[in-house]
PDB file of C-alpha atoms in Angstrom:
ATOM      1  CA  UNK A   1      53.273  22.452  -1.685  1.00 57.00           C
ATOM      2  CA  UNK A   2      52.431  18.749  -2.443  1.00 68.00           C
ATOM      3  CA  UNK A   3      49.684  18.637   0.251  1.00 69.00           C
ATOM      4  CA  UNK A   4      47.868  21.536  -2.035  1.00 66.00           C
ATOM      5  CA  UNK A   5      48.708  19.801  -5.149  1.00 68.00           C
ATOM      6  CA  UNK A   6      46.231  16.626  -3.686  1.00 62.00           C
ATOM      7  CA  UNK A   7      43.967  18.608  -2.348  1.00 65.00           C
ATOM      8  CA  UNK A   8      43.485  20.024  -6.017  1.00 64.00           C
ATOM      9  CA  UNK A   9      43.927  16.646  -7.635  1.00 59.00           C
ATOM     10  CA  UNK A  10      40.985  15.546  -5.218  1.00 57.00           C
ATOM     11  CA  UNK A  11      38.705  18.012  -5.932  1.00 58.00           C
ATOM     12  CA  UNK A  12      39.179  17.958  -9.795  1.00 59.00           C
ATOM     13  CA  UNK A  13      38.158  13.700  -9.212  1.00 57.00           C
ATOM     14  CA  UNK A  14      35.118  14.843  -6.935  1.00 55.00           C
ATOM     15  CA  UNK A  15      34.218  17.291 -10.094  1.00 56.00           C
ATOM     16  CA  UNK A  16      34.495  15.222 -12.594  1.00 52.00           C
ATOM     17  CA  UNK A  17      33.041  12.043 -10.735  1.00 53.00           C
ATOM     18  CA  UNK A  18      30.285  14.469  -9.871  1.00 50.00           C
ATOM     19  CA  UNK A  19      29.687  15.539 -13.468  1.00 48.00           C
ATOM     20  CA  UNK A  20      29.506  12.020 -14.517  1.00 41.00           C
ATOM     21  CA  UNK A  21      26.214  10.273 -16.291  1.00 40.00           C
ATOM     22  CA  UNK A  22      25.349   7.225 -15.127  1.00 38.00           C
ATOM     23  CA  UNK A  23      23.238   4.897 -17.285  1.00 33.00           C
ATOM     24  CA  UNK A  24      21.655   2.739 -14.264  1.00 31.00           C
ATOM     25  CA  UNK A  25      18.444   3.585 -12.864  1.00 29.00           C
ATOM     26  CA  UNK A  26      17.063   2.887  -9.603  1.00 30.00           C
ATOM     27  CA  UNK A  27      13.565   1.933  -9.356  1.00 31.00           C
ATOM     28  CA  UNK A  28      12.135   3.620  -6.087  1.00 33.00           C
ATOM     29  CA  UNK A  29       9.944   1.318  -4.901  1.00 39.00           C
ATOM     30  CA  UNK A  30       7.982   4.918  -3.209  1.00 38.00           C
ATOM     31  CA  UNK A  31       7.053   5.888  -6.248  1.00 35.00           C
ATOM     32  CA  UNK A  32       3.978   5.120  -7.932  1.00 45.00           C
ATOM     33  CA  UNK A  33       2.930   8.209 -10.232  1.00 51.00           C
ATOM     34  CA  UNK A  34       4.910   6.332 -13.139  1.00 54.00           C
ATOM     35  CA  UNK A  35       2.872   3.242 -12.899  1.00 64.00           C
ATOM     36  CA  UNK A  36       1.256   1.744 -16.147  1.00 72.00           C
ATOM     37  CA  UNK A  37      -1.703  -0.737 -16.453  1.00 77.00           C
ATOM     38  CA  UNK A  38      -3.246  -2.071 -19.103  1.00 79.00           C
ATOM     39  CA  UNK A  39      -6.969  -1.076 -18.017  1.00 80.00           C
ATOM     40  CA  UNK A  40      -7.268  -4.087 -19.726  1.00 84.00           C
ATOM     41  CA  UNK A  41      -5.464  -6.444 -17.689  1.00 89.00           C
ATOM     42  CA  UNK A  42      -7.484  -5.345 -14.315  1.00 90.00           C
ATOM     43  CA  UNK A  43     -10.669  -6.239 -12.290  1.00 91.00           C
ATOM     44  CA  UNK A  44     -12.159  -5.704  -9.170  1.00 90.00           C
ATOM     45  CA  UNK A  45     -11.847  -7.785  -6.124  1.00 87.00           C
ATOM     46  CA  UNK A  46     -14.587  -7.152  -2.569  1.00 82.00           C
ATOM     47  CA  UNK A  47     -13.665  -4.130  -1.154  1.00 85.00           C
ATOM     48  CA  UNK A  48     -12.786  -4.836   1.910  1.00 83.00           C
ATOM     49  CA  UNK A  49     -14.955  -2.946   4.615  1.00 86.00           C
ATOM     50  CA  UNK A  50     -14.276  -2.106   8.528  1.00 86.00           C
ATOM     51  CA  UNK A  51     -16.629  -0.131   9.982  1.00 89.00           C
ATOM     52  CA  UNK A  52     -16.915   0.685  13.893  1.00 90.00           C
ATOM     53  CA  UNK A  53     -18.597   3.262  16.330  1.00 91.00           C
ATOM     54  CA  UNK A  54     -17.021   4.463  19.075  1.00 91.00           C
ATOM     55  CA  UNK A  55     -19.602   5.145  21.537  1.00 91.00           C
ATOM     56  CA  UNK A  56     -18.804   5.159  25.808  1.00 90.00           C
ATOM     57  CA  UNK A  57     -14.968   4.007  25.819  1.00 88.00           C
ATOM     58  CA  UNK A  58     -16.410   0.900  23.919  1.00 91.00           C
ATOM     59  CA  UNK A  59     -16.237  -0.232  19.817  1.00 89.00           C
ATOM     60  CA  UNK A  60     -19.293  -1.151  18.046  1.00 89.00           C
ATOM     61  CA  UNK A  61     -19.771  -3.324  15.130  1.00 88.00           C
ATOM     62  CA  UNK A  62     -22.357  -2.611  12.863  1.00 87.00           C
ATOM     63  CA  UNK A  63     -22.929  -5.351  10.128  1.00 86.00           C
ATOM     64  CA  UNK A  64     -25.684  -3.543   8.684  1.00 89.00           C
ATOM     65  CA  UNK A  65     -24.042  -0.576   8.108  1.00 91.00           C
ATOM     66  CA  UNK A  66     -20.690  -1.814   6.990  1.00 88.00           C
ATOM     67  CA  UNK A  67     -22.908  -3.660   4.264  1.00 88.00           C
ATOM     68  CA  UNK A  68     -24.167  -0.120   2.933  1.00 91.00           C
ATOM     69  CA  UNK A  69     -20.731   1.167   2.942  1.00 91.00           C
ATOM     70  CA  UNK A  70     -20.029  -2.124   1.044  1.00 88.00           C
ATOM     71  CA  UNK A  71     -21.656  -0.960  -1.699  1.00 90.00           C
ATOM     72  CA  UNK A  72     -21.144   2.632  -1.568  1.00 90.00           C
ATOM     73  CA  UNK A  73     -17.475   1.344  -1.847  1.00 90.00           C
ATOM     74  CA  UNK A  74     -18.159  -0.684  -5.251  1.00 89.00           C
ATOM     75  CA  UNK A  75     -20.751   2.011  -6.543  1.00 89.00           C
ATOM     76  CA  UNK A  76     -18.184   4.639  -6.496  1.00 89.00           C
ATOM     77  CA  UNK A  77     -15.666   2.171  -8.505  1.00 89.00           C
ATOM     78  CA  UNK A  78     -18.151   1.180 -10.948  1.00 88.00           C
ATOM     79  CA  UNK A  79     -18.951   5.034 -11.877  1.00 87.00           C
ATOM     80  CA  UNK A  80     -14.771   5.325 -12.339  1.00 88.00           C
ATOM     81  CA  UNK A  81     -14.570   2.270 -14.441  1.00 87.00           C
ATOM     82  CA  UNK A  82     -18.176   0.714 -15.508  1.00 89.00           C
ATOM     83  CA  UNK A  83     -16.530  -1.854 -17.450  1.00 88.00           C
ATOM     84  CA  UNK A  84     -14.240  -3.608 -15.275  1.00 89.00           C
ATOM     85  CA  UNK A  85     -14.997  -6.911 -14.304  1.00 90.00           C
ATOM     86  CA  UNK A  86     -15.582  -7.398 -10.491  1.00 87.00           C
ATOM     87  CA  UNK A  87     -14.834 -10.595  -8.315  1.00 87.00           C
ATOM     88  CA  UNK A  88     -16.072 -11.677  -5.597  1.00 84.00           C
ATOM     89  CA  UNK A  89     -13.942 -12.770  -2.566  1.00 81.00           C
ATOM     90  CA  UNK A  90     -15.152 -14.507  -0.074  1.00 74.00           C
ATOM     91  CA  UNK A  91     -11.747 -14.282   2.571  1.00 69.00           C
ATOM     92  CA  UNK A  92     -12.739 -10.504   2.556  1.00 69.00           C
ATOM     93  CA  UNK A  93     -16.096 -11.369   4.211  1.00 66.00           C
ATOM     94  CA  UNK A  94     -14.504 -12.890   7.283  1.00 66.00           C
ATOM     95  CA  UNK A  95     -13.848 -11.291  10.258  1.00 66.00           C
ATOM     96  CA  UNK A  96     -11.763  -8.394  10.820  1.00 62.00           C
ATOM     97  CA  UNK A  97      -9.193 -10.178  12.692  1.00 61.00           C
ATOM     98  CA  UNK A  98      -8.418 -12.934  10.091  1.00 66.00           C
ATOM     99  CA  UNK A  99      -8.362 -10.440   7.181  1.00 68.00           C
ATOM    100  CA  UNK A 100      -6.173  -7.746   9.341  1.00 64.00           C
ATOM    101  CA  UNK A 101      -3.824 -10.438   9.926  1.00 64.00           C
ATOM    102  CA  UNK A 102      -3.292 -11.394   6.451  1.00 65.00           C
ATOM    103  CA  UNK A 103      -3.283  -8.212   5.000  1.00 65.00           C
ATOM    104  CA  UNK A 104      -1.856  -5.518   7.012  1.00 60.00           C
ATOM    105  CA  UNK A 105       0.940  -6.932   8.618  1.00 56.00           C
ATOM    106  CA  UNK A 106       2.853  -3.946   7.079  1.00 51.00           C
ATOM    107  CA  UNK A 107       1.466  -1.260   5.615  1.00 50.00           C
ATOM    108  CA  UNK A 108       4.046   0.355   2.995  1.00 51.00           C
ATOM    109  CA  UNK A 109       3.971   1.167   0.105  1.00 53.00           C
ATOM    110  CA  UNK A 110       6.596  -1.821  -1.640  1.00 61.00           C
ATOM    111  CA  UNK A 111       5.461  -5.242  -3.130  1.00 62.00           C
ATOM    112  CA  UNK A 112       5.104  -7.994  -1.139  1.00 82.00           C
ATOM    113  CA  UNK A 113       3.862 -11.107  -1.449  1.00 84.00           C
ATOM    114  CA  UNK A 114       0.176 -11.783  -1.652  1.00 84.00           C
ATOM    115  CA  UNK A 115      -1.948 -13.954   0.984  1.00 81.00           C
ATOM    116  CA  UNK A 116      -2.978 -16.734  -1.395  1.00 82.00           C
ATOM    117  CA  UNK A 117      -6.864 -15.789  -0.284  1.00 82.00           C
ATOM    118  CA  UNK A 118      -6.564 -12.690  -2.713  1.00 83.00           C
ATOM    119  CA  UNK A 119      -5.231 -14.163  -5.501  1.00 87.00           C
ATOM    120  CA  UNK A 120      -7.782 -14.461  -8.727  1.00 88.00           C
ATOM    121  CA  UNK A 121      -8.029 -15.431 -12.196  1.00 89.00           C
ATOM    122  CA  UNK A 122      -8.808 -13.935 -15.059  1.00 87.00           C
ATOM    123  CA  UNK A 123      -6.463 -10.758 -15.048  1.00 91.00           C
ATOM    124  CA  UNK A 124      -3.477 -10.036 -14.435  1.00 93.00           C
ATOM    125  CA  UNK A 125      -4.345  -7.377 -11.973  1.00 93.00           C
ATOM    126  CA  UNK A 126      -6.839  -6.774  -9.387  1.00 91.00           C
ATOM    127  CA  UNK A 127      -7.459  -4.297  -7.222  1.00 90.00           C
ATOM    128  CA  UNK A 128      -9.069  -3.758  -3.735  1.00 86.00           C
ATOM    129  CA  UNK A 129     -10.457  -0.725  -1.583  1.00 88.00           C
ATOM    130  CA  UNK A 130      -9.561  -1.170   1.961  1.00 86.00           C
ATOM    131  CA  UNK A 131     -10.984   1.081   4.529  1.00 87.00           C
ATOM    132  CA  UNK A 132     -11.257   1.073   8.516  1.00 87.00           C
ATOM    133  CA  UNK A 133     -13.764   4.013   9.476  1.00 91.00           C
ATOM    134  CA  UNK A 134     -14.574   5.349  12.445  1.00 92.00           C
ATOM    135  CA  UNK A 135     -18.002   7.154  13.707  1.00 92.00           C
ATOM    136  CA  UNK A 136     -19.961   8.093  16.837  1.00 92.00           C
ATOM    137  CA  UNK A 137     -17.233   9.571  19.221  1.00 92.00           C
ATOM    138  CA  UNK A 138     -14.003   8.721  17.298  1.00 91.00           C
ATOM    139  CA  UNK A 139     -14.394   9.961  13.283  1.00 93.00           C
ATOM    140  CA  UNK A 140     -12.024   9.322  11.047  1.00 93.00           C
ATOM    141  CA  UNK A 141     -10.276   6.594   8.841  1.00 92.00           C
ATOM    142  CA  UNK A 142      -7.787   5.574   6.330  1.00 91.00           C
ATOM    143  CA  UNK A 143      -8.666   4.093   2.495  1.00 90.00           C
ATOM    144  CA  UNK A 144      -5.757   1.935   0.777  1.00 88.00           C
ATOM    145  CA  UNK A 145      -5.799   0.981  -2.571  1.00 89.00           C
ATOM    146  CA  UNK A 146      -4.202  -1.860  -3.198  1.00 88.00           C
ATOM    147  CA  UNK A 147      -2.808  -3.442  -6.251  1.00 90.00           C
ATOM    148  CA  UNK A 148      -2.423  -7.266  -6.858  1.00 90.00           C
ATOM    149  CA  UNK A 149      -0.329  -8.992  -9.561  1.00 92.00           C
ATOM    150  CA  UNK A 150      -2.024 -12.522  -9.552  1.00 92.00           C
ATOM    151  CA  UNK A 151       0.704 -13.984 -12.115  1.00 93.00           C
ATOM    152  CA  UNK A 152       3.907 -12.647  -9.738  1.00 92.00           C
ATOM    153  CA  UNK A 153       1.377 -13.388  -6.203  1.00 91.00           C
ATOM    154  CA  UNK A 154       2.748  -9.846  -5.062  1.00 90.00           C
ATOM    155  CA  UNK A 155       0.550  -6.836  -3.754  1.00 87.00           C
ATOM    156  CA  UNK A 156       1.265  -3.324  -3.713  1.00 88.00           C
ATOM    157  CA  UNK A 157      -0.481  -0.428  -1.439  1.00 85.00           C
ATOM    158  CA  UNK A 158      -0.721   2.436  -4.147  1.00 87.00           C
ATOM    159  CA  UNK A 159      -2.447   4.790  -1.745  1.00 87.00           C
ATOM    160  CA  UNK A 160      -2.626   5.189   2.017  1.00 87.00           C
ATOM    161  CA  UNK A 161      -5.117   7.774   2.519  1.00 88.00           C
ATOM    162  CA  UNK A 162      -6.655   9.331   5.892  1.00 91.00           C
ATOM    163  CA  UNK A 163      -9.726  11.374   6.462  1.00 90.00           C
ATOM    164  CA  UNK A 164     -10.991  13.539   9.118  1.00 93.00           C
ATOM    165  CA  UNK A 165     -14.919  12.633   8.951  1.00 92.00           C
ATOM    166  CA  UNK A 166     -17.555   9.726   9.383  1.00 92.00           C
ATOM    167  CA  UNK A 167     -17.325   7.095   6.598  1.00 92.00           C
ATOM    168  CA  UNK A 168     -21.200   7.531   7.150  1.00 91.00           C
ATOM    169  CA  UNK A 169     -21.054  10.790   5.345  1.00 91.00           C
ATOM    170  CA  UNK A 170     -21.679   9.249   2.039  1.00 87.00           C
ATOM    171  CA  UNK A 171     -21.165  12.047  -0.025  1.00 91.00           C
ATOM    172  CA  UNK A 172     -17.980  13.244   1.591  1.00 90.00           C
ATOM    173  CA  UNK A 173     -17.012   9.268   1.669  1.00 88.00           C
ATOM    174  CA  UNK A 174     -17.558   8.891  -2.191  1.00 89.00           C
ATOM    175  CA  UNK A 175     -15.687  12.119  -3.139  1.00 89.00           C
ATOM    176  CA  UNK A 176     -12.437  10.220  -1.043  1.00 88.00           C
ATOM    177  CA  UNK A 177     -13.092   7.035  -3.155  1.00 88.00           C
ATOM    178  CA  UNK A 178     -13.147   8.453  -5.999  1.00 87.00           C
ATOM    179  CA  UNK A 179      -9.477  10.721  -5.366  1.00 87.00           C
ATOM    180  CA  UNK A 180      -8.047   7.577  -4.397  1.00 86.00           C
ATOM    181  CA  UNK A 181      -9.144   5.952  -7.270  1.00 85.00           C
ATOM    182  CA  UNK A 182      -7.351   8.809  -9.408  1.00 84.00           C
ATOM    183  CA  UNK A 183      -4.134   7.301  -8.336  1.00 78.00           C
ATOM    184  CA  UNK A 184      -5.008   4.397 -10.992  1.00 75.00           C
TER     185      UNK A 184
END
């Protein structure tokens, strides 16, 4: 008899715990839909560009090319927001090692703390297009839009995106630019 009595007892505490509000609410550092910037408060930074052809078991650089989709890059952000300010970065113009390092030693989707190279003034906020594309024998990529809060030095990945394609298919390329860009 008493063993049925707890067994009620318990699951009348599991009820009512269950049925319980709680005021607290945990941020999920996952979630970015809910984000709010002051349009305001936010410029441009170099997108940062890595471009490569696979061609023969072997990975190509093309400079040239990586230039044009450079610009592609900022052309398809200025038609989103034509009156942002944009900055130019220099670190963003070294090589793909140095910049890799310091950028993508995780890539998730919580703050971390921002390599002092990325860092501007002005705004509060700036935010960068990376990309590494693919073409030639091997085509595809990924685009990540990053967010960086210059007065807390922290940096936030607000989209990981992959394609299936050439980033040299411009058209195709902008249209993915452009959906990331949404996410602001």
């Amino acid at each position: 008899m008493q063993i049925k009595t707890t067994i009620k007892l318990l699951l009348v505490l599991c009820l009512v715990s269950c049925a319980t509000t709680k005021n607290e609410v945990v941020e999920d550092p996952n979630l970015t839909k809910n984000l709010k910037i002051d349009k305001n408060d936010l410029q441009i930074i170099t997108p940062n560009i890595e471009l490569s052809e696979k061609k023969n078991g072997k990975f190509l650089k093309h400079p040239a090319k990586r230039e044009e989709l450079r610009k592609l890059v900022l052309q398809a952000i200025r038609i989103k927001f034509p009156d942002m300010p944009f900055v130019e970065v220099p670190f963003l113009y070294k090589g793909s090692y140095t910049i890799n390092k310091a950028l993508e030693t995780e890539l998730n989707f919580k703050k971390k703390k921002a390599p002092e190279e990325i860092l501007t003034e002005g705004k509060r906020y700036s935010i960068y297009i990376s990309t590494n594309g693919y073409f030639g024998d091997l085509e595809r990529g990924v685009i990540n839009l990053v967010l960086i809060d210059n007065k807390k030095k922290t940096r936030k990945t607000l989209e990981h995106y992959r394609y299936k394609h050439s980033p040299l298919e411009t058209e195709k390329f902008k249209r993915k630019i452009l959906k990331v860009l949404d996410k602001l």
